[in-house]
mmCIF file of C-alpha atoms in Angstrom:
data_model
loop_
_atom_site.group_PDB
_atom_site.id
_atom_site.type_symbol
_atom_site.label_atom_id
_atom_site.label_comp_id
_atom_site.label_asym_id
_atom_site.label_seq_id
_atom_site.Cartn_x
_atom_site.Cartn_y
_atom_site.Cartn_z
ATOM 1 C CA MET A 1 28.793 -37.177 51.800
ATOM 2 C CA ARG A 2 28.759 -37.010 55.459
ATOM 3 C CA SER A 3 26.258 -34.474 56.810
ATOM 4 C CA PHE A 4 27.876 -30.795 57.848
ATOM 5 C CA LEU A 5 29.539 -30.844 61.072
ATOM 6 C CA ALA A 6 29.002 -28.458 63.382
ATOM 7 C CA SER A 7 32.117 -26.490 63.853
ATOM 8 C CA SER A 8 33.663 -25.488 67.137
ATOM 9 C CA ILE A 9 36.413 -23.033 65.445
ATOM 10 C CA GLY A 10 36.289 -19.401 66.257
ATOM 11 C CA VAL A 11 35.950 -16.709 63.973
ATOM 12 C CA ALA A 12 39.284 -15.643 64.908
ATOM 13 C CA ALA A 13 40.532 -18.663 62.978
ATOM 14 C CA ILE A 14 38.489 -18.733 60.029
ATOM 15 C CA ALA A 15 41.203 -16.506 58.088
ATOM 16 C CA ALA A 16 43.354 -19.059 58.896
ATOM 17 C CA LEU A 17 41.541 -22.156 57.289
ATOM 18 C CA ALA A 18 39.753 -19.698 54.185
ATOM 19 C CA LEU A 19 42.207 -19.262 50.955
ATOM 20 C CA PRO A 20 43.518 -15.739 50.464
ATOM 21 C CA LEU A 21 41.015 -12.834 50.442
ATOM 22 C CA ALA A 22 43.655 -10.477 49.257
ATOM 23 C CA PRO A 23 43.343 -8.186 45.509
ATOM 24 C CA ALA A 24 44.314 -11.028 42.765
ATOM 25 C CA ALA A 25 48.140 -11.212 43.259
ATOM 26 C CA PRO A 26 50.473 -13.759 41.050
ATOM 27 C CA ALA A 27 50.757 -17.067 43.083
ATOM 28 C CA ALA A 28 54.368 -18.078 44.684
ATOM 29 C CA VAL A 29 56.195 -20.689 42.674
ATOM 30 C CA PRO A 30 59.388 -22.886 43.430
ATOM 31 C CA ALA A 31 62.238 -21.427 42.594
ATOM 32 C CA ALA A 32 63.886 -24.581 41.255
ATOM 33 C CA ALA A 33 63.384 -25.108 37.290
ATOM 34 C CA ALA A 34 62.160 -28.636 37.840
ATOM 35 C CA GLU A 35 59.507 -29.956 35.390
ATOM 36 C CA PRO A 36 56.310 -30.250 36.882
ATOM 37 C CA ALA A 37 55.246 -34.166 38.025
ATOM 38 C CA GLY A 38 53.576 -35.891 35.569
ATOM 39 C CA SER A 39 53.706 -36.331 31.979
ATOM 40 C CA THR A 40 52.325 -36.370 28.687
ATOM 41 C CA GLN A 41 53.267 -38.528 25.867
ATOM 42 C CA SER A 42 51.762 -37.005 22.143
ATOM 43 C CA LEU A 43 51.292 -39.488 19.608
ATOM 44 C CA ALA A 44 50.812 -38.273 15.271
ATOM 45 C CA LEU A 45 47.584 -40.027 14.731
ATOM 46 C CA ALA A 46 47.581 -41.337 10.454
ATOM 47 C CA PRO A 47 45.571 -42.342 7.694
ATOM 48 C CA LEU A 48 44.755 -46.107 8.695
ATOM 49 C CA PRO A 49 45.786 -48.714 5.972
ATOM 50 C CA GLY A 50 42.628 -48.720 3.810
ATOM 51 C CA ALA A 51 40.931 -46.117 4.588
ATOM 52 C CA ASN A 52 39.006 -43.781 1.869
ATOM 53 C CA ARG A 53 40.411 -40.617 0.585
ATOM 54 C CA SER A 54 38.783 -37.588 -0.637
ATOM 55 C CA ALA A 55 40.431 -34.090 -1.773
ATOM 56 C CA ALA A 56 40.186 -32.852 2.154
ATOM 57 C CA GLY A 57 42.052 -36.158 2.945
ATOM 58 C CA ALA A 58 41.338 -39.416 4.787
ATOM 59 C CA SER A 59 38.249 -40.470 6.130
ATOM 60 C CA GLN A 60 40.115 -42.352 9.239
ATOM 61 C CA GLU A 61 43.160 -41.639 11.278
ATOM 62 C CA GLY A 62 44.592 -43.902 13.835
ATOM 63 C CA LEU A 63 47.243 -45.332 16.158
ATOM 64 C CA ALA A 64 48.239 -48.881 15.349
ATOM 65 C CA VAL A 65 48.656 -50.796 19.029
ATOM 66 C CA ARG A 66 51.423 -49.410 20.837
ATOM 67 C CA GLU A 67 53.706 -50.200 23.851
ATOM 68 C CA VAL A 68 54.517 -46.650 26.022
ATOM 69 C CA ARG A 69 55.044 -45.133 28.917
ATOM 70 C CA PRO A 70 52.646 -45.799 31.748
ATOM 71 C CA PHE A 71 49.507 -43.324 31.677
ATOM 72 C CA SER A 72 45.864 -43.282 33.078
ATOM 73 C CA LEU A 73 44.192 -40.829 30.796
ATOM 74 C CA VAL A 74 43.672 -40.401 27.330
ATOM 75 C CA GLY A 75 42.411 -37.691 24.734
ATOM 76 C CA VAL A 76 42.516 -36.674 21.257
ATOM 77 C CA VAL A 77 43.844 -33.874 20.158
ATOM 78 C CA TRP A 78 44.023 -31.477 17.265
ATOM 79 C CA ASP A 79 45.848 -28.270 16.036
ATOM 80 C CA ASN A 80 42.865 -25.531 15.439
ATOM 81 C CA ALA A 81 40.144 -24.957 18.330
ATOM 82 C CA ASP A 82 37.762 -23.474 16.311
ATOM 83 C CA ASP A 83 37.833 -27.174 14.060
ATOM 84 C CA GLU A 84 34.949 -29.160 14.932
ATOM 85 C CA LEU A 85 35.570 -33.158 14.944
ATOM 86 C CA HIS A 86 32.714 -34.433 13.081
ATOM 87 C CA GLY A 87 32.576 -38.179 13.883
ATOM 88 C CA SER A 88 33.807 -40.893 16.326
ATOM 89 C CA VAL A 89 36.913 -41.702 18.619
ATOM 90 C CA GLN A 90 37.790 -44.982 20.333
ATOM 91 C CA VAL A 91 40.666 -45.965 21.963
ATOM 92 C CA ARG A 92 41.196 -49.387 23.682
ATOM 93 C CA THR A 93 44.265 -49.697 26.532
ATOM 94 C CA ARG A 94 45.620 -52.240 28.041
ATOM 95 C CA ALA A 95 46.177 -52.760 31.795
ATOM 96 C CA ARG A 96 49.702 -52.483 33.215
ATOM 97 C CA ALA A 97 49.252 -54.990 36.000
ATOM 98 C CA THR A 98 47.561 -57.636 34.405
ATOM 99 C CA GLY A 99 48.139 -57.308 30.708
ATOM 100 C CA THR A 100 44.399 -57.221 29.619
ATOM 101 C CA TRP A 101 43.165 -55.111 26.742
ATOM 102 C CA SER A 102 39.677 -53.618 27.356
ATOM 103 C CA ALA A 103 37.085 -53.367 24.859
ATOM 104 C CA TRP A 104 36.852 -50.428 22.495
ATOM 105 C CA GLN A 105 35.618 -47.135 24.449
ATOM 106 C CA ASP A 106 34.310 -44.093 22.583
ATOM 107 C CA LEU A 107 35.535 -40.517 23.531
ATOM 108 C CA GLU A 108 32.745 -37.645 23.833
ATOM 109 C CA THR A 109 34.033 -35.462 20.603
ATOM 110 C CA HIS A 110 32.483 -32.328 21.439
ATOM 111 C CA ASN A 111 34.366 -31.038 24.117
ATOM 112 C CA HIS A 112 34.655 -27.350 22.443
ATOM 113 C CA ASP A 113 31.859 -26.346 24.682
ATOM 114 C CA HIS A 114 34.396 -25.943 27.543
ATOM 115 C CA GLY A 115 36.685 -23.352 27.221
ATOM 116 C CA ALA A 116 37.362 -19.456 27.838
ATOM 117 C CA ASP A 117 34.775 -16.787 26.594
ATOM 118 C CA PRO A 118 35.846 -15.171 23.116
ATOM 119 C CA GLY A 119 37.411 -12.347 23.582
ATOM 120 C CA THR A 120 38.964 -12.500 27.163
ATOM 121 C CA PRO A 121 43.045 -13.029 27.236
ATOM 122 C CA GLU A 122 42.653 -16.780 27.972
ATOM 123 C CA ALA A 123 40.882 -17.084 24.469
ATOM 124 C CA GLU A 124 43.960 -15.659 22.764
ATOM 125 C CA ARG A 125 46.254 -18.187 24.405
ATOM 126 C CA PRO A 126 47.356 -20.766 21.369
ATOM 127 C CA LEU A 127 44.459 -22.994 22.127
ATOM 128 C CA HIS A 128 44.310 -26.944 20.635
ATOM 129 C CA GLY A 129 40.673 -28.330 20.148
ATOM 130 C CA SER A 130 40.330 -31.526 21.957
ATOM 131 C CA THR A 131 37.921 -34.420 22.607
ATOM 132 C CA ALA A 132 36.860 -34.944 26.472
ATOM 133 C CA PRO A 133 39.446 -36.818 28.448
ATOM 134 C CA LEU A 134 39.363 -40.673 29.165
ATOM 135 C CA TRP A 135 40.387 -42.066 32.351
ATOM 136 C CA VAL A 136 41.562 -45.183 31.929
ATOM 137 C CA GLY A 137 44.235 -45.986 35.032
ATOM 138 C CA ASP A 138 47.298 -47.700 34.751
ATOM 139 C CA SER A 139 47.705 -48.086 31.567
ATOM 140 C CA ASP A 140 51.257 -49.270 29.312
ATOM 141 C CA ALA A 141 49.834 -49.834 25.627
ATOM 142 C CA VAL A 142 46.908 -47.974 23.428
ATOM 143 C CA GLU A 143 45.277 -48.829 19.789
ATOM 144 C CA ALA A 144 43.024 -45.791 18.617
ATOM 145 C CA ARG A 145 40.964 -44.848 15.608
ATOM 146 C CA VAL A 146 39.110 -41.821 14.424
ATOM 147 C CA ASP A 147 36.616 -41.863 11.710
ATOM 148 C CA ALA A 148 35.266 -39.130 10.045
ATOM 149 C CA GLU A 149 30.723 -38.945 9.987
ATOM 150 C CA PRO A 150 29.754 -40.979 7.174
ATOM 151 C CA ALA A 151 28.789 -38.475 4.418
ATOM 152 C CA GLU A 152 25.281 -37.718 2.862
ATOM 153 C CA GLU A 153 25.004 -39.619 -0.613
ATOM 154 C CA GLY A 154 26.031 -37.884 -3.082
ATOM 155 C CA GLN A 155 28.425 -35.877 -1.180
ATOM 156 C CA GLU A 156 31.784 -35.866 0.290
ATOM 157 C CA ALA A 157 32.611 -36.701 4.054
ATOM 158 C CA ALA A 158 33.499 -33.750 6.385
ATOM 159 C CA PRO A 159 37.820 -33.681 6.688
ATOM 160 C CA LEU A 160 39.054 -34.912 10.229
ATOM 161 C CA PRO A 161 40.538 -31.546 11.756
ATOM 162 C CA GLY A 162 44.418 -31.087 11.241
ATOM 163 C CA GLY A 163 47.000 -32.134 13.577
ATOM 164 C CA LEU A 164 45.407 -35.023 15.075
ATOM 165 C CA ARG A 165 47.394 -36.779 18.122
ATOM 166 C CA LEU A 166 46.970 -39.071 21.104
ATOM 167 C CA ASP A 167 47.627 -37.848 24.258
ATOM 168 C CA LEU A 168 48.594 -39.628 26.973
ATOM 169 C CA VAL A 169 48.603 -38.396 30.602
ATOM 170 C CA ASP A 170 50.234 -39.629 33.412
ATOM 171 C CA PRO A 171 49.159 -38.136 36.836
ATOM 172 C CA GLY A 172 52.525 -37.908 38.574
ATOM 173 C CA PRO A 173 52.537 -38.686 42.144
ATOM 174 C CA GLY A 174 50.057 -37.412 44.652
ATOM 175 C CA PRO A 175 50.853 -34.745 47.583
ATOM 176 C CA ALA A 176 53.085 -36.813 49.464
ATOM 177 C CA GLY A 177 54.992 -37.451 46.774
ATOM 178 C CA ARG A 178 55.892 -33.414 46.005
ATOM 179 C CA ASP A 179 56.106 -31.971 49.686
ATOM 180 C CA ALA A 180 60.088 -31.119 49.314
ATOM 181 C CA GLY A 181 59.226 -29.007 46.403
ATOM 182 C CA GLU A 182 56.632 -26.846 47.395
ATOM 183 C CA SER A 183 56.620 -23.065 47.974
ATOM 184 C CA THR A 184 56.465 -21.663 51.094
ATOM 185 C CA ARG A 185 52.682 -20.338 50.375
ATOM 186 C CA ALA A 186 51.800 -23.911 49.714
ATOM 187 C CA ALA A 187 53.159 -25.337 52.566
ATOM 188 C CA GLN A 188 51.068 -22.951 54.565
ATOM 189 C CA THR A 189 47.852 -24.141 52.482
ATOM 190 C CA PRO A 190 45.875 -27.007 54.221
ATOM 191 C CA ASP A 191 44.930 -29.951 52.316
ATOM 192 C CA VAL A 192 41.388 -29.488 53.432
ATOM 193 C CA LEU A 193 39.224 -27.136 54.305
ATOM 194 C CA PRO A 194 36.590 -28.476 57.019
ATOM 195 C CA ALA A 195 33.142 -28.129 57.223
ATOM 196 C CA LEU A 196 31.922 -24.826 58.629
ATOM 197 C CA ASP A 197 28.549 -24.642 61.034
ATOM 198 C CA GLU A 198 26.414 -21.854 59.943
ATOM 199 C CA THR A 199 27.902 -18.796 62.476
ATOM 200 C CA ALA A 200 31.435 -19.489 61.002
ATOM 201 C CA THR A 201 29.673 -19.635 57.430
ATOM 202 C CA GLN A 202 28.710 -16.249 58.014
ATOM 203 C CA ALA A 203 31.446 -14.749 59.309
ATOM 204 C CA GLU A 204 33.879 -16.197 56.630
ATOM 205 C CA ALA A 205 30.667 -14.118 53.988
ATOM 206 C CA ALA A 206 31.779 -11.085 55.920
ATOM 207 C CA GLU A 207 35.136 -11.123 54.503
ATOM 208 C CA VAL A 208 34.309 -12.218 50.965
ATOM 209 C CA PRO A 209 34.594 -8.861 48.393
ATOM 210 C CA GLY A 210 31.139 -8.148 47.051
ATOM 211 C CA SER A 211 29.289 -11.135 49.353
ATOM 212 C CA TYR A 212 25.815 -10.551 50.787
ATOM 213 C CA ALA A 213 27.825 -9.522 54.083
ATOM 214 C CA SER A 214 30.270 -7.158 52.689
ATOM 215 C CA GLY A 215 28.231 -4.254 51.636
ATOM 216 C CA SER A 216 25.427 -2.166 52.461
ATOM 217 C CA ASP A 217 22.612 -4.883 52.605
ATOM 218 C CA SER A 218 24.977 -6.875 55.035
ATOM 219 C CA MET A 219 22.097 -6.641 57.477
ATOM 220 C CA ALA A 220 19.746 -8.477 55.589
ATOM 221 C CA ARG A 221 18.921 -12.419 56.752
ATOM 222 C CA PRO A 222 21.518 -13.961 55.591
ATOM 223 C CA TYR A 223 20.622 -17.310 53.567
ATOM 224 C CA VAL A 224 23.423 -19.298 52.698
ATOM 225 C CA GLY A 225 24.370 -22.599 53.425
ATOM 226 C CA PRO A 226 27.381 -23.966 55.819
ATOM 227 C CA ARG A 227 30.095 -24.086 54.141
ATOM 228 C CA PRO A 228 31.094 -27.972 52.969
ATOM 229 C CA ARG A 229 34.332 -29.842 53.721
ATOM 230 C CA ILE A 230 36.496 -28.911 50.579
ATOM 231 C CA ILE A 231 39.819 -30.725 49.395
ATOM 232 C CA THR A 232 42.108 -27.963 48.348
ATOM 233 C CA ARG A 233 44.164 -27.953 45.089
ATOM 234 C CA LYS A 234 47.374 -28.966 47.640
ATOM 235 C CA GLY A 235 44.703 -31.828 49.109
ATOM 236 C CA TRP A 236 44.760 -33.379 45.717
ATOM 237 C CA GLY A 237 48.238 -32.426 44.537
ATOM 238 C CA ALA A 238 47.568 -29.812 41.482
ATOM 239 C CA ASP A 239 51.466 -28.514 41.016
ATOM 240 C CA GLU A 240 50.809 -24.871 40.506
ATOM 241 C CA ARG A 241 53.982 -24.720 37.872
ATOM 242 C CA LEU A 242 51.859 -25.918 35.643
ATOM 243 C CA ARG A 243 49.109 -23.537 35.506
ATOM 244 C CA GLU A 244 49.318 -19.625 34.398
ATOM 245 C CA ARG A 245 50.567 -17.627 37.000
ATOM 246 C CA GLY A 246 48.084 -14.961 38.687
ATOM 247 C CA PHE A 247 44.316 -15.148 38.952
ATOM 248 C CA VAL A 248 41.368 -13.546 37.194
ATOM 249 C CA TYR A 249 37.525 -12.567 38.949
ATOM 250 C CA THR A 250 34.691 -11.464 37.768
ATOM 251 C CA LYS A 251 32.207 -9.412 40.165
ATOM 252 C CA SER A 252 29.917 -11.746 41.494
ATOM 253 C CA VAL A 253 28.452 -15.312 41.170
ATOM 254 C CA LYS A 254 25.072 -15.465 40.112
ATOM 255 C CA VAL A 255 24.516 -18.815 38.653
ATOM 256 C CA ALA A 256 26.194 -22.188 39.507
ATOM 257 C CA PHE A 257 26.819 -24.542 36.024
ATOM 258 C CA VAL A 258 26.906 -28.120 36.554
ATOM 259 C CA HIS A 259 29.160 -30.250 34.239
ATOM 260 C CA HIS A 260 29.745 -34.004 34.256
ATOM 261 C CA THR A 261 33.787 -34.396 33.307
ATOM 262 C CA ALA A 262 32.361 -37.098 30.612
ATOM 263 C CA SER A 263 35.988 -39.205 31.708
ATOM 264 C CA GLY A 264 34.539 -42.292 32.333
ATOM 265 C CA ASN A 265 32.993 -43.861 35.787
ATOM 266 C CA GLY A 266 35.629 -46.677 35.735
ATOM 267 C CA TYR A 267 37.788 -44.984 39.071
ATOM 268 C CA SER A 268 37.478 -45.234 42.212
ATOM 269 C CA CYS A 269 37.263 -42.684 45.192
ATOM 270 C CA ALA A 270 40.720 -43.372 45.971
ATOM 271 C CA GLN A 271 41.360 -42.426 42.341
ATOM 272 C CA SER A 272 39.742 -39.329 42.365
ATOM 273 C CA ALA A 273 42.946 -36.919 43.133
ATOM 274 C CA SER A 274 44.429 -38.786 40.161
ATOM 275 C CA VAL A 275 41.781 -38.279 37.767
ATOM 276 C CA LEU A 276 41.816 -34.290 38.372
ATOM 277 C CA ARG A 277 45.275 -34.186 38.410
ATOM 278 C CA SER A 278 45.174 -35.438 34.885
ATOM 279 C CA ILE A 279 42.443 -33.215 33.772
ATOM 280 C CA TYR A 280 44.274 -30.448 35.044
ATOM 281 C CA ARG A 281 46.922 -31.468 33.093
ATOM 282 C CA PHE A 282 45.401 -32.230 29.951
ATOM 283 C CA HIS A 283 43.139 -29.080 30.327
ATOM 284 C CA VAL A 284 46.671 -26.775 30.400
ATOM 285 C CA LYS A 285 49.207 -28.551 28.299
ATOM 286 C CA SER A 286 46.713 -30.268 25.815
ATOM 287 C CA SER A 287 43.900 -27.988 25.470
ATOM 288 C CA GLY A 288 46.001 -24.883 25.882
ATOM 289 C CA TRP A 289 44.018 -23.725 28.833
ATOM 290 C CA ARG A 290 45.601 -21.291 31.727
ATOM 291 C CA ASP A 291 44.500 -23.920 34.805
ATOM 292 C CA ILE A 292 41.683 -26.174 35.180
ATOM 293 C CA GLY A 293 38.332 -25.277 33.732
ATOM 294 C CA TYR A 294 36.408 -26.061 36.314
ATOM 295 C CA ASN A 295 36.084 -24.235 39.562
ATOM 296 C CA PHE A 296 34.968 -27.172 41.756
ATOM 297 C CA ALA A 297 34.520 -30.950 41.085
ATOM 298 C CA VAL A 298 32.867 -33.728 42.971
ATOM 299 C CA ASP A 299 33.306 -36.941 42.314
ATOM 300 C CA LYS A 300 30.988 -40.514 43.484
ATOM 301 C CA CYS A 301 31.491 -40.820 47.124
ATOM 302 C CA GLY A 302 30.711 -36.951 47.458
ATOM 303 C CA ASN A 303 33.735 -35.279 48.261
ATOM 304 C CA ILE A 304 34.043 -31.575 46.926
ATOM 305 C CA TYR A 305 37.492 -30.500 45.652
ATOM 306 C CA GLU A 306 39.122 -27.305 44.598
ATOM 307 C CA GLY A 307 39.343 -26.258 40.743
ATOM 308 C CA ARG A 308 40.876 -23.431 39.205
ATOM 309 C CA ALA A 309 42.961 -21.689 41.492
ATOM 310 C CA GLY A 310 41.993 -17.838 43.189
ATOM 311 C CA GLY A 311 40.163 -19.044 46.117
ATOM 312 C CA VAL A 312 37.231 -20.962 46.984
ATOM 313 C CA THR A 313 35.140 -17.905 48.142
ATOM 314 C CA LYS A 314 35.907 -15.499 45.341
ATOM 315 C CA ALA A 315 34.278 -15.205 41.986
ATOM 316 C CA VAL A 316 37.015 -16.654 40.105
ATOM 317 C CA LEU A 317 36.568 -16.715 36.385
ATOM 318 C CA GLY A 318 36.780 -20.342 34.919
ATOM 319 C CA ALA A 319 36.601 -21.956 31.167
ATOM 320 C CA HIS A 320 33.591 -24.270 31.690
ATOM 321 C CA THR A 321 30.812 -22.950 30.121
ATOM 322 C CA LEU A 322 31.797 -20.922 26.555
ATOM 323 C CA GLY A 323 30.292 -17.790 27.091
ATOM 324 C CA PHE A 324 28.759 -17.389 30.179
ATOM 325 C CA ASN A 325 31.977 -17.645 32.590
ATOM 326 C CA THR A 326 31.787 -14.221 33.680
ATOM 327 C CA ASN A 327 29.631 -14.115 37.257
ATOM 328 C CA SER A 328 29.056 -17.864 37.141
ATOM 329 C CA THR A 329 30.993 -20.680 38.843
ATOM 330 C CA GLY A 330 31.364 -24.419 37.005
ATOM 331 C CA ILE A 331 30.813 -27.716 39.456
ATOM 332 C CA ALA A 332 31.936 -31.141 37.260
ATOM 333 C CA VAL A 333 31.263 -34.159 38.760
ATOM 334 C CA LEU A 334 33.613 -37.017 37.999
ATOM 335 C CA GLY A 335 32.247 -39.287 35.243
ATOM 336 C CA THR A 336 29.959 -39.582 32.701
ATOM 337 C CA TYR A 337 26.214 -39.701 33.287
ATOM 338 C CA ASN A 338 24.178 -40.429 29.904
ATOM 339 C CA ARG A 339 23.304 -43.743 30.960
ATOM 340 C CA THR A 340 24.715 -43.484 34.346
ATOM 341 C CA ASN A 341 22.612 -42.100 37.380
ATOM 342 C CA PRO A 342 24.875 -40.079 39.566
ATOM 343 C CA SER A 343 25.329 -41.084 42.757
ATOM 344 C CA ALA A 344 23.072 -39.611 46.054
ATOM 345 C CA ALA A 345 26.605 -38.346 48.112
ATOM 346 C CA ALA A 346 27.554 -36.980 44.508
ATOM 347 C CA LEU A 347 24.077 -34.950 44.214
ATOM 348 C CA ARG A 348 24.338 -34.396 47.997
ATOM 349 C CA ALA A 349 27.730 -32.295 47.751
ATOM 350 C CA VAL A 350 26.560 -30.575 44.548
ATOM 351 C CA GLU A 351 23.659 -29.141 46.659
ATOM 352 C CA GLN A 352 25.720 -28.365 49.514
ATOM 353 C CA LEU A 353 28.331 -26.852 47.321
ATOM 354 C CA ALA A 354 25.783 -24.568 45.596
ATOM 355 C CA ALA A 355 23.514 -23.573 48.638
ATOM 356 C CA TRP A 356 27.328 -22.692 50.196
ATOM 357 C CA LYS A 357 28.823 -21.104 47.101
ATOM 358 C CA LEU A 358 25.861 -18.760 45.440
ATOM 359 C CA GLY A 359 25.028 -18.163 49.252
ATOM 360 C CA LEU A 360 27.594 -16.175 49.398
ATOM 361 C CA TYR A 361 26.568 -14.102 46.942
ATOM 362 C CA GLY A 362 22.700 -13.613 48.006
ATOM 363 C CA VAL A 363 21.426 -16.018 45.210
ATOM 364 C CA ASN A 364 18.401 -18.476 45.834
ATOM 365 C CA PRO A 365 18.950 -21.983 44.410
ATOM 366 C CA LYS A 366 15.954 -21.572 43.389
ATOM 367 C CA GLY A 367 15.914 -18.283 41.785
ATOM 368 C CA LYS A 368 16.876 -17.206 38.727
ATOM 369 C CA SER A 369 19.766 -14.858 37.631
ATOM 370 C CA THR A 370 20.622 -13.110 33.976
ATOM 371 C CA LEU A 371 24.144 -13.614 32.722
ATOM 372 C CA VAL A 372 25.201 -12.019 29.383
ATOM 373 C CA SER A 373 26.728 -14.141 26.715
ATOM 374 C CA GLY A 374 29.908 -13.812 25.252
ATOM 375 C CA GLY A 375 29.546 -15.703 21.967
ATOM 376 C CA GLY A 376 28.805 -18.953 21.850
ATOM 377 C CA ASN A 377 26.589 -21.707 19.457
ATOM 378 C CA ARG A 378 23.045 -20.737 21.318
ATOM 379 C CA TYR A 379 23.082 -17.122 22.405
ATOM 380 C CA LYS A 380 24.882 -14.659 20.650
ATOM 381 C CA LYS A 381 27.028 -12.430 22.459
ATOM 382 C CA GLY A 382 25.841 -9.424 24.143
ATOM 383 C CA ARG A 383 22.500 -11.399 24.385
ATOM 384 C CA SER A 384 21.206 -11.247 28.190
ATOM 385 C CA VAL A 385 19.680 -14.706 29.144
ATOM 386 C CA LYS A 386 17.904 -15.844 32.506
ATOM 387 C CA PHE A 387 19.005 -19.064 33.883
ATOM 388 C CA ASN A 388 17.979 -21.065 36.733
ATOM 389 C CA ALA A 389 20.583 -20.297 39.453
ATOM 390 C CA ILE A 390 21.771 -23.731 39.442
ATOM 391 C CA ALA A 391 21.832 -24.803 35.594
ATOM 392 C CA GLY A 392 23.162 -27.532 33.592
ATOM 393 C CA HIS A 393 25.708 -26.859 31.025
ATOM 394 C CA ARG A 394 23.607 -27.591 28.262
ATOM 395 C CA ASP A 395 21.390 -24.460 29.524
ATOM 396 C CA GLY A 396 24.231 -21.824 28.220
ATOM 397 C CA PHE A 397 25.407 -23.985 24.928
ATOM 398 C CA ALA A 398 24.169 -26.426 22.707
ATOM 399 C CA THR A 399 25.695 -29.695 24.289
ATOM 400 C CA ASP A 400 24.755 -33.137 25.916
ATOM 401 C CA CYS A 401 27.030 -32.122 29.179
ATOM 402 C CA PRO A 402 26.059 -33.089 32.128
ATOM 403 C CA GLY A 403 24.413 -35.940 30.577
ATOM 404 C CA ALA A 404 20.395 -36.365 30.691
ATOM 405 C CA ARG A 405 20.665 -38.590 33.806
ATOM 406 C CA LEU A 406 22.235 -35.718 36.085
ATOM 407 C CA TYR A 407 20.683 -32.749 34.411
ATOM 408 C CA SER A 408 17.193 -34.550 35.205
ATOM 409 C CA ARG A 409 18.035 -34.105 38.953
ATOM 410 C CA LEU A 410 19.023 -30.494 39.183
ATOM 411 C CA GLY A 411 15.516 -29.684 39.626
ATOM 412 C CA ALA A 412 15.324 -31.598 42.679
ATOM 413 C CA ALA A 413 18.766 -30.162 43.406
ATOM 414 C CA ARG A 414 17.638 -26.722 43.494
ATOM 415 C CA VAL A 415 14.864 -27.047 45.999
ATOM 416 C CA THR A 416 17.324 -28.860 48.289
ATOM 417 C CA ALA A 417 19.611 -26.393 48.457
ATOM 418 C CA ALA A 418 17.875 -23.912 48.974
ATOM 419 C CA HIS A 419 16.708 -25.721 52.163
ATOM 420 C CA TYR A 420 20.249 -25.825 53.184
ATOM 421 C CA GLN A 421 20.255 -22.187 53.000
ATOM 422 C CA GLY A 422 17.497 -22.163 55.784
ATOM 423 C CA ARG A 423 14.728 -21.066 52.998
ATOM 424 C CA ARG A 424 10.985 -22.962 52.804
#
């Protein structure tokens, strides 16, 4: 990620570069009834030959080798979002270009720790349980197996969730492939929001409702990092017909929760937009969320992407940290970081993004903020919890996310982000 560039953009031009700051309103969508770009193939899983059975059902389900339409991302989905998959999920896929089969790859099964807070309208949607999706690249055949966790001696294994299926996602064409179908509003949205210098960033902040610069404290010293370069939803090719119309906001942004997507590290930076389009489709079409869950994403080359729609400066309610989506933002690093170190470029992007986003709301990245739990497996609903301003997903929910190697870097990230804000 290149360093912040001094911007020659005047204050008058900032409004044209920033995303809309008007009150929440339904987003314009194309009048045409064409099917959104990309596709999802759903293949039912079934008990495998020789699978052990109990009164609860088979302990192993899967899919024999199947040739399918091209896809690039795969995940396992089941009927009830409240059910936990106690076991392991593995897939192997055939590369379309070479005909070569991959080794068996694991899918992260504990994915319910992402999602809408209980009691919110999004949580009342017809949601499904799901693994984390895995990016496998352009593929045309697949095999899958799901094994229940072995039972303790004298006990039956926990049943697998009902309605298991394999969802295969084709991300569809990139932005250039959809220009003709864009709405007028989308056509006027830039592909990239350029980096701003300190002066332009402060002018932008003054237009953000609830920011440090928009209220009575606007004369206080502004500790806000310069806005980094951000690739917009248009820039990575988000099809706005997929998501639910309209936006949902909270009052502030007090904590930045850092995640990894657990979608594997086998992508090139040229494929990052396709990975995002695939995750977006999986979150909406497979898991049932109203939009992609994360507010921002960062790839291994340090590129920053706008996530959930609603405006990059605003306090958009996400679905990234179950129980603590209110008054927070979710930053997901594309990849899996349990045993792999995040790149220096990705870490720098997280630091710059957090310095800017938290700074808009007057938050010190080295400080702490209190959030009220909406309910989860670590903190009961209504409990006030104090977090580091840059926190890991596992701080709010019992999960491995964002992976041990990424989580261990957050202490240094807090210090560096504070420096970007001009703090000592």
